Amino acid sequence: MDFLSAFQAHLEELDTVYDLFSFSFSFLCHTVGMQDEADFISKYILANPHSQKVNPNLQALKIFSSHIEKILSRQEEQGISFETCLCQIEAEIHHKKDTLIAFGIPSANEAAIPLFLLYAIDRYVMGKEKRCTDPEPVNKCYDEQYCIYLNGDSDLLKDASIKLRFSKKISDLCIRNQFERLVILEKKSLPAGVSPPRIISLYVEQKDQYRQQKRRDRVWRVALLPFGRNDMTKKVFKEGASYCVKYKEAHLKQGKERAVSLLERAIDAGANMIIFPEYVCFPEMQEAIQAHLQYLYQKQKKRLQKLFLVVAGSGWYEGDNNVACIYSYKGTLIGRQYKYARYHNVGRGTSGDMVEHLTAPGKEVTFVRIDGVGKCMTAICRDIPDKSYIYGLADVFSPIFLFIPAWSPSVNIGFKEPLKEITAGNHKTSSILCNCCEAFHGTGPFKEESGLVVTPYKEGSVVIGKEDMIRRCESICDERCGTEGCIQLIHMNFSIRAVKNGNMVQQIEQI
């Protein structure tokens, strides 16, 4: 079936421009074939002035693409229905098919039509970027094979990356990499039982002057709440080496109060983002964190004026899953993050084999998009060193922040190199590891290195990940751990000068 016939057959499934994109992309990939994409692009879409033969349709295809973009733009400017737009697009496709000059393989030659239609949609969406706040994926109707996401170009690193001439990340010459504003995720690439990632926009009201300004600011504070080195959790083995996590009675009684106290201190310290560690945030504690944020928003709103979001660590849920809750400054549950990669320690150590029991690994994945800031991603501990499915999403979506709630006796072995690889690969991500001090309990001498921050830095002509260790002070830990706990407050600067000089992390203070 040619593109025009397929378009006519699927018209009723195309409710939005994103459904149209998904349909056209699906048709194109099926027609071209995954093994021939680079060959198709090089021969039918690109041109070299020294080439003996160039596709004679290229100029007309560019005009066709421009016409499609204008049709889509008129939809909003003149209030034209999308159904009418589709009729007009159908006419343009019909005309282009009838006037196409023969070149090469007929099916490949005609496949240029849907590609130039996709180019038009990509440009159109780029022009309407700030008006789209729908949850993603944005294709809601035509979504059997692909999930379509927005790839905004407005983030904290934009000015620095342009001024310092960050190179574009290296990517394959394939159809999915031809677009600037739209990201395609193939559903069959998702692990079994895993839902597509959701990207939720954190809405900031126009009258919210501080947050509106902060989105344009380049100085950010991230508070990590390592929670304490006391025994709070225990591993319970039910079958073989498979374990689940149980909470000690003292933590169940005191944990909520301690969490709220640390939350308040972080808020009063001016934190823009607050991260709790892995395991300690049992579900009732997460609910207490949410309830207190809601209370403060209703009763003491001014105290929250600097806060954007809170990642409530992760907690062990009935049914055996390790889940983080992500809350807005209002206490709204933005989404959840299910751990994907099980912790395992097989054939090592004196405690016997251990494998974390997760019944629905990676069931929910949530990104938070903040206009002017970028995407914020959460990964839970072993998702990083195991280079799991979650780890791979950092390359696909290029988050500006990657928050990692962790429970690990070492932050060097498993985390440093993978996080540096993420930053070197996408040139954007600042990763922040919030470790739980309980993980160091009974491991020997006092360990200063308790967490990690990795930020982009241009070393010569290459963008690398630069690490800064989060260090704790033994005297402060001895003084405060048993009572109020401590906070690691990271002062970050995304300005051109700070990025250039490699000091995006300007200060880490233990308070």
Coordinates of C-alpha atoms in Angstrom, one line a residue:
M1 CA 0.0 0.0 0.0
D2 CA 1.4 3.4 -0.9
F3 CA 1.5 6.3 1.6
L4 CA -1.6 8.1 0.2
S5 CA -3.7 4.9 0.4
A6 CA -2.5 4.2 3.9
F7 CA -3.2 7.8 4.9
Q8 CA -6.8 7.5 3.7
A9 CA -7.3 4.2 5.4
H10 CA -6.2 5.5 8.8
L11 CA -7.7 9.0 8.8
E12 CA -10.2 8.1 11.6
E13 CA -7.3 7.1 13.9
L14 CA -5.5 10.5 13.6
D15 CA -6.9 12.8 16.3
T16 CA -3.9 15.1 16.7
V17 CA -0.8 16.2 14.9
Y18 CA 1.1 13.8 17.1
D19 CA -1.0 10.8 15.9
L20 CA -0.2 12.0 12.4
F21 CA 3.5 12.0 13.2
S22 CA 3.3 8.5 14.7
F23 CA 1.4 7.1 11.7
S24 CA 3.7 8.7 9.2
F25 CA 6.8 7.5 11.1
S26 CA 5.4 4.0 11.4
F27 CA 4.7 3.8 7.6
L28 CA 8.1 5.2 6.7
C29 CA 10.0 2.7 8.9
H30 CA 8.0 -0.2 7.6
T31 CA 8.6 0.9 4.0
V32 CA 12.3 1.6 4.2
G33 CA 13.2 -1.2 6.5
M34 CA 15.5 -0.8 9.6
Q35 CA 18.6 -2.0 7.8
D36 CA 18.3 0.5 4.9
E37 CA 17.6 3.7 6.8
A38 CA 21.1 5.2 6.4
D39 CA 21.1 4.2 2.7
F40 CA 17.7 5.7 2.1
I41 CA 18.6 9.0 3.8
S42 CA 22.0 9.3 2.1
K43 CA 20.6 8.6 -1.4
Y44 CA 17.1 10.0 -1.5
I45 CA 17.2 12.9 1.1
L46 CA 20.8 14.3 1.2
A47 CA 22.8 15.8 -1.6
N48 CA 26.5 16.5 -2.3
P49 CA 27.5 19.1 -4.8
H50 CA 30.1 16.7 -6.3
S51 CA 27.5 13.9 -6.7
Q52 CA 26.9 12.5 -10.2
K53 CA 23.2 11.9 -9.4
V54 CA 20.9 13.7 -6.9
N55 CA 17.2 13.2 -6.2
P56 CA 15.5 15.6 -8.6
N57 CA 12.5 15.9 -6.3
L58 CA 14.3 17.5 -3.3
Q59 CA 13.4 21.1 -4.0
A60 CA 9.7 20.2 -4.6
L61 CA 9.7 18.1 -1.5
K62 CA 10.9 21.1 0.5
I63 CA 8.1 23.2 -0.9
F64 CA 5.6 20.4 -0.1
S65 CA 7.0 20.3 3.5
S66 CA 6.5 24.1 3.8
H67 CA 2.9 23.8 2.6
I68 CA 2.2 21.2 5.3
E69 CA 3.7 23.4 8.0
K70 CA 1.5 26.3 6.9
I71 CA -1.6 24.1 7.0
L72 CA -0.9 23.1 10.5
S73 CA -0.1 26.7 11.6
R74 CA -3.4 27.9 10.1
Q75 CA -5.2 25.4 12.3
E76 CA -4.5 27.5 15.4
E77 CA -4.3 30.9 13.7
Q78 CA -7.7 30.6 12.0
G79 CA -9.4 28.1 14.2
I80 CA -9.5 25.4 11.5
S81 CA -10.4 21.9 12.8
F82 CA -7.8 19.2 12.6
E83 CA -10.2 17.2 10.5
T84 CA -10.1 20.0 7.9
C85 CA -6.3 20.1 8.1
L86 CA -6.1 16.4 7.3
C87 CA -8.2 16.9 4.2
Q88 CA -5.9 19.7 3.0
I89 CA -2.8 17.5 3.9
E90 CA -4.4 14.6 1.9
A91 CA -4.7 16.9 -1.1
E92 CA -1.1 17.9 -0.8
I93 CA 0.1 14.3 -0.6
H94 CA -2.1 13.4 -3.6
H95 CA -0.5 16.3 -5.6
K96 CA 3.0 15.4 -4.6
K97 CA 2.5 11.8 -5.5
D98 CA 1.2 12.6 -8.9
T99 CA 4.1 15.0 -9.7
L100 CA 6.9 13.0 -8.3
I101 CA 9.8 12.5 -10.8
A102 CA 11.0 8.9 -11.1
F103 CA 14.2 8.3 -9.3
G104 CA 15.8 5.2 -8.0
I105 CA 13.6 2.5 -6.5
P106 CA 9.9 3.7 -6.7
S107 CA 9.0 2.7 -3.2
A108 CA 12.0 4.5 -1.7
N109 CA 11.4 7.5 -3.9
E110 CA 7.8 7.8 -2.6
A111 CA 9.0 7.3 1.0
A112 CA 10.5 10.7 0.8
I113 CA 7.0 12.2 1.0
P114 CA 6.2 11.0 4.5
L115 CA 9.6 12.0 5.7
F116 CA 9.2 15.6 4.5
L117 CA 5.8 15.6 6.1
L118 CA 7.5 14.5 9.3
Y119 CA 10.0 17.4 8.9
A120 CA 7.0 19.8 8.6
I121 CA 5.4 18.5 11.8
D122 CA 8.8 18.8 13.7
R123 CA 9.1 22.4 12.7
Y124 CA 5.5 23.2 13.5
V125 CA 5.8 21.7 17.0
M126 CA 9.0 23.6 17.6
G127 CA 7.2 26.8 16.9
K128 CA 4.4 26.1 19.4
E129 CA 6.7 24.7 22.1
K130 CA 5.6 26.8 25.0
R131 CA 1.9 26.1 24.4
C132 CA 2.1 22.3 24.9
T133 CA 1.7 21.1 28.5
D134 CA 0.0 17.8 27.8
P135 CA 1.3 14.7 29.6
E136 CA 3.5 12.7 27.4
P137 CA 3.6 10.5 25.3
V138 CA 1.6 13.0 23.2
N139 CA 0.2 10.6 20.7
K140 CA -2.9 9.3 22.3
C141 CA -4.8 7.5 19.5
Y142 CA -2.3 6.1 17.0
D143 CA 0.1 4.6 19.6
E144 CA 0.4 0.8 18.9
Q145 CA 4.0 0.9 17.9
Y146 CA 5.6 4.2 19.0
C147 CA 5.5 6.7 21.8
I148 CA 6.1 10.3 20.8
Y149 CA 7.6 12.8 23.2
L150 CA 8.6 16.5 23.0
N151 CA 12.3 17.4 23.1
G152 CA 12.4 21.0 24.3
D153 CA 15.5 23.2 23.7
S154 CA 15.0 25.5 26.6
D155 CA 16.9 24.4 29.6
L156 CA 19.4 25.6 32.2
L157 CA 22.4 24.6 30.0
K158 CA 21.2 26.1 26.8
D159 CA 23.2 29.4 26.9
A160 CA 26.4 27.7 28.1
S161 CA 26.2 24.9 25.6
I162 CA 25.8 27.4 22.7
K163 CA 28.4 29.8 23.9
L164 CA 31.0 27.1 24.7
R165 CA 30.1 25.3 21.5
F166 CA 29.2 21.9 23.0
S167 CA 29.2 19.4 20.1
K168 CA 26.0 17.6 19.3
K169 CA 25.9 14.1 20.7
I170 CA 27.0 11.4 18.3
S171 CA 24.0 9.5 16.9
D172 CA 23.2 6.9 14.2
L173 CA 22.1 8.1 10.7
C174 CA 18.5 6.8 11.1
I175 CA 15.1 8.2 10.6
R176 CA 14.3 8.6 14.4
N177 CA 17.4 11.0 14.7
Q178 CA 16.2 13.3 11.9
F179 CA 14.0 15.5 14.2
E180 CA 14.9 18.2 16.6
R181 CA 11.7 18.6 18.6
L182 CA 10.2 15.1 18.7
V183 CA 11.6 12.0 20.3
I184 CA 10.4 8.5 19.3
L185 CA 10.4 5.5 21.6
E186 CA 9.6 2.1 20.1
K187 CA 7.2 0.1 22.3
K188 CA 8.8 -3.2 21.5
S189 CA 12.1 -1.9 23.0
L190 CA 10.4 -1.7 26.4
P191 CA 11.0 -4.6 28.8
A192 CA 8.1 -6.9 29.4
G193 CA 5.5 -5.5 31.8
V194 CA 7.0 -2.0 31.7
S195 CA 4.8 1.0 30.7
P196 CA 6.2 3.7 28.5
P197 CA 7.8 6.6 30.5
R198 CA 5.5 9.5 31.3
I199 CA 6.7 13.1 31.1
I200 CA 4.6 15.5 33.3
S201 CA 5.0 19.2 33.1
L202 CA 5.3 21.0 36.4
Y203 CA 3.0 24.0 35.9
V204 CA 4.1 27.4 37.4
E205 CA 1.5 30.1 37.6
Q206 CA 2.2 33.4 35.9
K207 CA 1.7 35.3 39.2
D208 CA 4.3 33.1 40.9
Q209 CA 7.1 35.7 40.4
Y210 CA 9.9 33.8 42.2
R211 CA 9.5 30.5 40.3
Q212 CA 9.0 32.4 37.0
Q213 CA 12.3 34.2 37.6
K214 CA 14.0 31.1 39.0
R215 CA 13.4 29.2 35.7
R216 CA 15.5 31.9 34.0
D217 CA 18.1 31.9 36.8
R218 CA 21.2 29.8 36.7
V219 CA 21.8 29.2 40.5
W220 CA 20.1 26.2 42.0
R221 CA 20.1 24.5 45.4
V222 CA 19.5 20.8 45.8
A223 CA 19.1 19.3 49.2
L224 CA 19.9 15.7 50.0
L225 CA 18.6 14.1 53.1
P226 CA 20.7 11.0 53.9
F227 CA 18.5 10.4 56.9
G228 CA 20.8 8.7 59.3
R229 CA 23.2 5.8 60.1
N230 CA 20.9 4.1 62.6
D231 CA 19.3 0.7 61.8
M232 CA 16.0 1.4 60.1
T233 CA 15.6 -1.5 57.6
K234 CA 16.3 -5.2 57.5
K235 CA 16.4 -7.8 54.7
V236 CA 14.0 -10.7 55.1
F237 CA 14.7 -13.8 53.0
K238 CA 11.7 -15.9 52.2
E239 CA 12.9 -18.2 49.3
G240 CA 16.5 -18.9 48.4
A241 CA 18.5 -15.7 48.1
S242 CA 15.4 -13.5 47.3
Y243 CA 14.8 -10.8 49.9
C244 CA 12.3 -8.1 50.7
V245 CA 12.7 -5.2 53.0
K246 CA 11.0 -4.8 56.4
Y247 CA 11.1 -1.7 58.6
K248 CA 12.2 -1.8 62.2
E249 CA 9.6 -0.7 64.7
A250 CA 11.6 2.3 65.9
H251 CA 11.8 3.7 62.4
L252 CA 8.0 3.1 61.8
K253 CA 7.3 5.1 64.9
Q254 CA 9.8 7.9 64.5
G255 CA 10.5 8.0 60.7
K256 CA 7.6 10.2 59.7
E257 CA 8.4 12.9 62.3
R258 CA 12.1 12.9 61.3
A259 CA 11.2 13.1 57.6
V260 CA 8.9 16.1 58.1
S261 CA 11.6 17.8 60.3
L262 CA 14.3 17.3 57.6
L263 CA 11.9 18.4 54.9
E264 CA 11.2 21.7 56.8
R265 CA 14.8 22.4 57.4
A266 CA 15.7 21.8 53.7
I267 CA 12.8 24.2 52.7
D268 CA 14.0 26.9 55.1
A269 CA 17.6 26.5 53.7
G270 CA 16.2 27.6 50.3
A271 CA 16.3 24.2 48.5
N272 CA 14.8 24.2 45.0
M273 CA 14.8 20.4 44.8
I274 CA 14.8 17.9 47.8
I275 CA 15.8 14.3 47.5
F276 CA 15.4 11.5 50.1
P277 CA 17.4 8.2 49.8
E278 CA 16.4 4.7 48.9
Y279 CA 14.5 2.3 51.1
V280 CA 13.8 4.5 54.1
C281 CA 10.6 6.2 52.9
F282 CA 8.0 3.6 53.7
P283 CA 4.6 4.4 52.1
E284 CA 3.2 6.1 55.3
M285 CA 6.2 8.3 55.4
Q286 CA 5.7 9.3 51.8
E287 CA 2.1 10.2 52.6
A288 CA 3.3 12.3 55.6
I289 CA 5.7 14.2 53.3
Q290 CA 3.0 14.8 50.8
A291 CA 0.5 15.9 53.5
H292 CA 3.0 18.3 55.1
L293 CA 3.7 19.9 51.7
Q294 CA 0.0 20.4 51.2
Y295 CA -0.3 21.9 54.7
L296 CA 2.5 24.3 54.1
Y297 CA 1.1 25.3 50.7
Q298 CA -2.3 26.1 52.3
K299 CA -1.1 27.7 55.6
Q300 CA 2.5 28.9 55.1
K301 CA 2.8 29.4 51.3
K302 CA 5.6 31.9 51.5
R303 CA 7.9 29.3 53.0
L304 CA 7.6 27.2 49.9
Q305 CA 8.3 29.9 47.4
K306 CA 11.8 28.5 46.4
L307 CA 10.8 24.8 46.2
F308 CA 9.9 23.1 42.9
L309 CA 9.8 19.3 43.7
V310 CA 10.5 16.6 46.2
V311 CA 11.6 13.1 45.4
A312 CA 10.4 11.0 48.4
G313 CA 13.3 8.6 48.3
S314 CA 12.0 5.2 47.7
G315 CA 10.1 2.9 50.0
W316 CA 9.3 -0.8 50.1
Y317 CA 5.6 -1.4 49.2
E318 CA 3.4 -4.4 50.0
G319 CA 3.6 -6.7 47.0
D320 CA 7.3 -6.2 47.0
N321 CA 8.3 -3.2 44.9
N322 CA 10.7 -0.4 45.5
V323 CA 9.0 2.9 44.7
A324 CA 9.8 6.6 44.8
C325 CA 7.1 9.2 44.9
I326 CA 7.7 12.6 43.2
Y327 CA 5.8 15.5 44.6
S328 CA 5.3 19.1 43.4
Y329 CA 5.9 22.0 45.8
K330 CA 2.1 22.0 46.4
G331 CA 2.2 18.4 47.5
T332 CA 0.6 17.1 44.3
L333 CA 1.7 13.6 43.4
I334 CA 3.4 14.1 40.0
G335 CA 4.2 10.4 39.5
R336 CA 6.0 7.4 40.8
Q337 CA 9.3 5.7 39.9
Y338 CA 9.6 1.9 40.2
K339 CA 13.0 0.5 40.6
Y340 CA 13.9 -1.7 37.7
A341 CA 17.3 -3.3 38.4
R342 CA 17.4 -5.6 41.3
Y343 CA 20.2 -5.3 43.8
H344 CA 22.1 -8.6 43.8
N345 CA 25.3 -9.8 45.5
V346 CA 25.9 -13.3 44.3
G347 CA 29.0 -15.2 45.3
R348 CA 30.5 -12.2 47.2
G349 CA 30.6 -11.2 50.8
T350 CA 30.1 -13.1 54.0
S351 CA 26.3 -12.6 54.3
G352 CA 25.4 -15.1 51.6
D353 CA 23.8 -14.6 48.2
M354 CA 21.3 -11.7 48.0
V355 CA 18.8 -10.8 45.3
E356 CA 16.2 -8.0 45.7
H357 CA 12.7 -9.3 45.1
L358 CA 10.8 -6.9 42.8
T359 CA 7.4 -8.1 41.4
A360 CA 6.9 -5.2 38.9
P361 CA 10.3 -3.8 38.1
G362 CA 10.1 -0.5 36.2
K363 CA 6.3 -0.6 36.2
E364 CA 6.1 3.2 36.3
V365 CA 8.7 5.7 35.1
T366 CA 8.1 9.5 35.5
F367 CA 10.0 12.5 34.2
V368 CA 9.2 16.0 35.3
R369 CA 9.5 18.8 32.7
I370 CA 9.9 22.3 34.0
D371 CA 9.8 25.0 31.3
G372 CA 13.1 26.8 31.1
V373 CA 14.8 24.3 33.4
G374 CA 14.5 21.0 31.5
K375 CA 13.6 17.4 32.3
C376 CA 14.2 15.9 35.7
M377 CA 14.7 12.1 35.9
T378 CA 14.8 9.7 38.8
A379 CA 16.7 6.4 38.9
I380 CA 16.9 4.2 42.0
C381 CA 20.3 2.9 43.0
R382 CA 21.1 -0.2 41.1
D383 CA 19.4 1.2 37.9
I384 CA 22.7 3.0 37.4
P385 CA 25.6 0.6 37.9
D386 CA 23.6 -2.2 36.2
K387 CA 23.2 0.1 33.2
S388 CA 19.6 -1.0 33.1
Y389 CA 16.6 0.1 30.9
I390 CA 16.3 3.1 33.2
Y391 CA 19.9 4.1 32.6
G392 CA 19.3 3.9 28.9
L393 CA 16.5 6.4 29.1
A394 CA 19.0 9.1 30.1
D395 CA 20.5 8.9 26.6
V396 CA 17.1 9.0 24.9
F397 CA 15.6 11.9 26.8
S398 CA 18.8 13.9 27.9
P399 CA 17.5 15.1 31.3
I400 CA 19.0 18.2 32.8
F401 CA 18.9 16.6 36.3
L402 CA 19.2 12.9 37.2
F403 CA 18.3 12.2 40.8
I404 CA 19.4 8.9 42.3
P405 CA 18.0 7.8 45.7
A406 CA 20.5 5.1 46.8
W407 CA 21.4 2.8 49.6
S408 CA 24.9 1.7 49.0
P409 CA 28.1 1.1 51.1
S410 CA 30.2 2.5 48.2
V411 CA 29.5 5.5 45.8
N412 CA 32.7 5.1 43.8
I413 CA 32.7 1.6 42.4
G414 CA 29.2 1.4 40.9
F415 CA 28.2 5.0 40.2
K416 CA 31.1 7.3 39.2
E417 CA 31.9 5.9 35.8
P418 CA 28.3 5.2 34.6
L419 CA 27.2 8.7 35.6
K420 CA 30.2 10.2 33.8
E421 CA 29.3 8.1 30.7
I422 CA 25.8 9.5 30.8
T423 CA 27.0 13.1 30.8
A424 CA 29.7 12.4 28.2
G425 CA 27.0 10.8 26.0
N426 CA 24.3 13.5 26.0
H427 CA 26.3 16.6 27.1
K428 CA 23.5 17.8 29.4
T429 CA 22.9 15.7 32.5
S430 CA 23.9 16.7 36.0
S431 CA 23.5 13.6 38.2
I432 CA 23.1 13.8 41.9
L433 CA 23.3 10.7 44.1
C434 CA 21.5 10.9 47.5
N435 CA 22.8 7.9 49.5
C436 CA 21.5 6.7 52.8
C437 CA 24.0 6.8 55.7
E438 CA 22.4 3.5 57.1
A439 CA 24.3 1.7 54.3
F440 CA 27.6 2.5 56.0
H441 CA 26.5 1.1 59.3
G442 CA 28.9 -1.7 60.4
T443 CA 31.2 -1.4 57.4
G444 CA 34.3 -0.4 59.3
P445 CA 36.1 2.9 59.6
F446 CA 34.1 6.1 59.1
K447 CA 33.6 6.9 55.4
E448 CA 33.7 10.5 54.4
E449 CA 32.5 10.0 50.8
S450 CA 28.8 9.5 51.1
G451 CA 27.4 10.8 47.8
L452 CA 28.3 12.1 44.3
V453 CA 27.5 14.9 41.9
V454 CA 28.5 14.7 38.2
T455 CA 28.2 17.7 35.9
P456 CA 29.0 18.6 32.2
Y457 CA 32.4 20.1 31.6
K458 CA 34.1 20.9 28.2
E459 CA 37.6 19.6 28.4
G460 CA 39.3 20.8 25.3
S461 CA 36.9 19.9 22.5
V462 CA 35.2 17.1 24.4
V463 CA 32.3 17.2 26.9
I464 CA 33.0 15.0 29.9
G465 CA 31.3 14.3 33.2
K466 CA 33.2 16.0 36.1
E467 CA 32.6 14.5 39.5
D468 CA 32.4 16.1 42.9
M469 CA 32.3 13.9 45.9
I470 CA 29.8 14.6 48.7
R471 CA 31.7 14.3 51.9
R472 CA 30.3 14.1 55.4
C473 CA 32.1 15.3 58.6
E474 CA 32.5 12.7 61.4
S475 CA 32.1 15.3 64.1
I476 CA 28.9 16.7 62.7
C477 CA 27.6 13.1 62.1
D478 CA 28.4 12.2 65.7
E479 CA 26.7 15.3 67.1
R480 CA 23.5 15.3 65.0
C481 CA 22.8 11.9 63.5
G482 CA 21.0 10.4 66.5
T483 CA 18.7 13.4 67.0
E484 CA 17.9 15.8 64.1
G485 CA 20.0 14.3 61.3
C486 CA 21.8 16.4 58.6
I487 CA 21.3 17.8 55.2
Q488 CA 23.8 18.0 52.3
L489 CA 23.0 21.3 50.5
I490 CA 24.5 21.5 47.0
H491 CA 24.9 24.9 45.5
M492 CA 24.9 24.6 41.7
N493 CA 25.6 27.3 39.0
F494 CA 24.6 26.7 35.4
S495 CA 26.0 30.0 34.1
I496 CA 28.4 30.2 31.1
R497 CA 31.4 31.1 33.4
A498 CA 30.7 28.3 35.9
V499 CA 30.3 25.7 33.1
K500 CA 33.4 26.9 31.4
N501 CA 35.5 26.8 34.5
G502 CA 34.2 23.4 35.6
N503 CA 32.8 24.7 38.9
M504 CA 29.1 24.1 38.4
V505 CA 29.1 22.7 41.9
Q506 CA 30.2 25.7 43.8
Q507 CA 29.6 24.5 47.4
I508 CA 28.4 21.4 49.2
E509 CA 27.6 22.1 52.9
Q510 CA 26.6 19.7 55.6
I511 CA 24.0 21.5 57.7

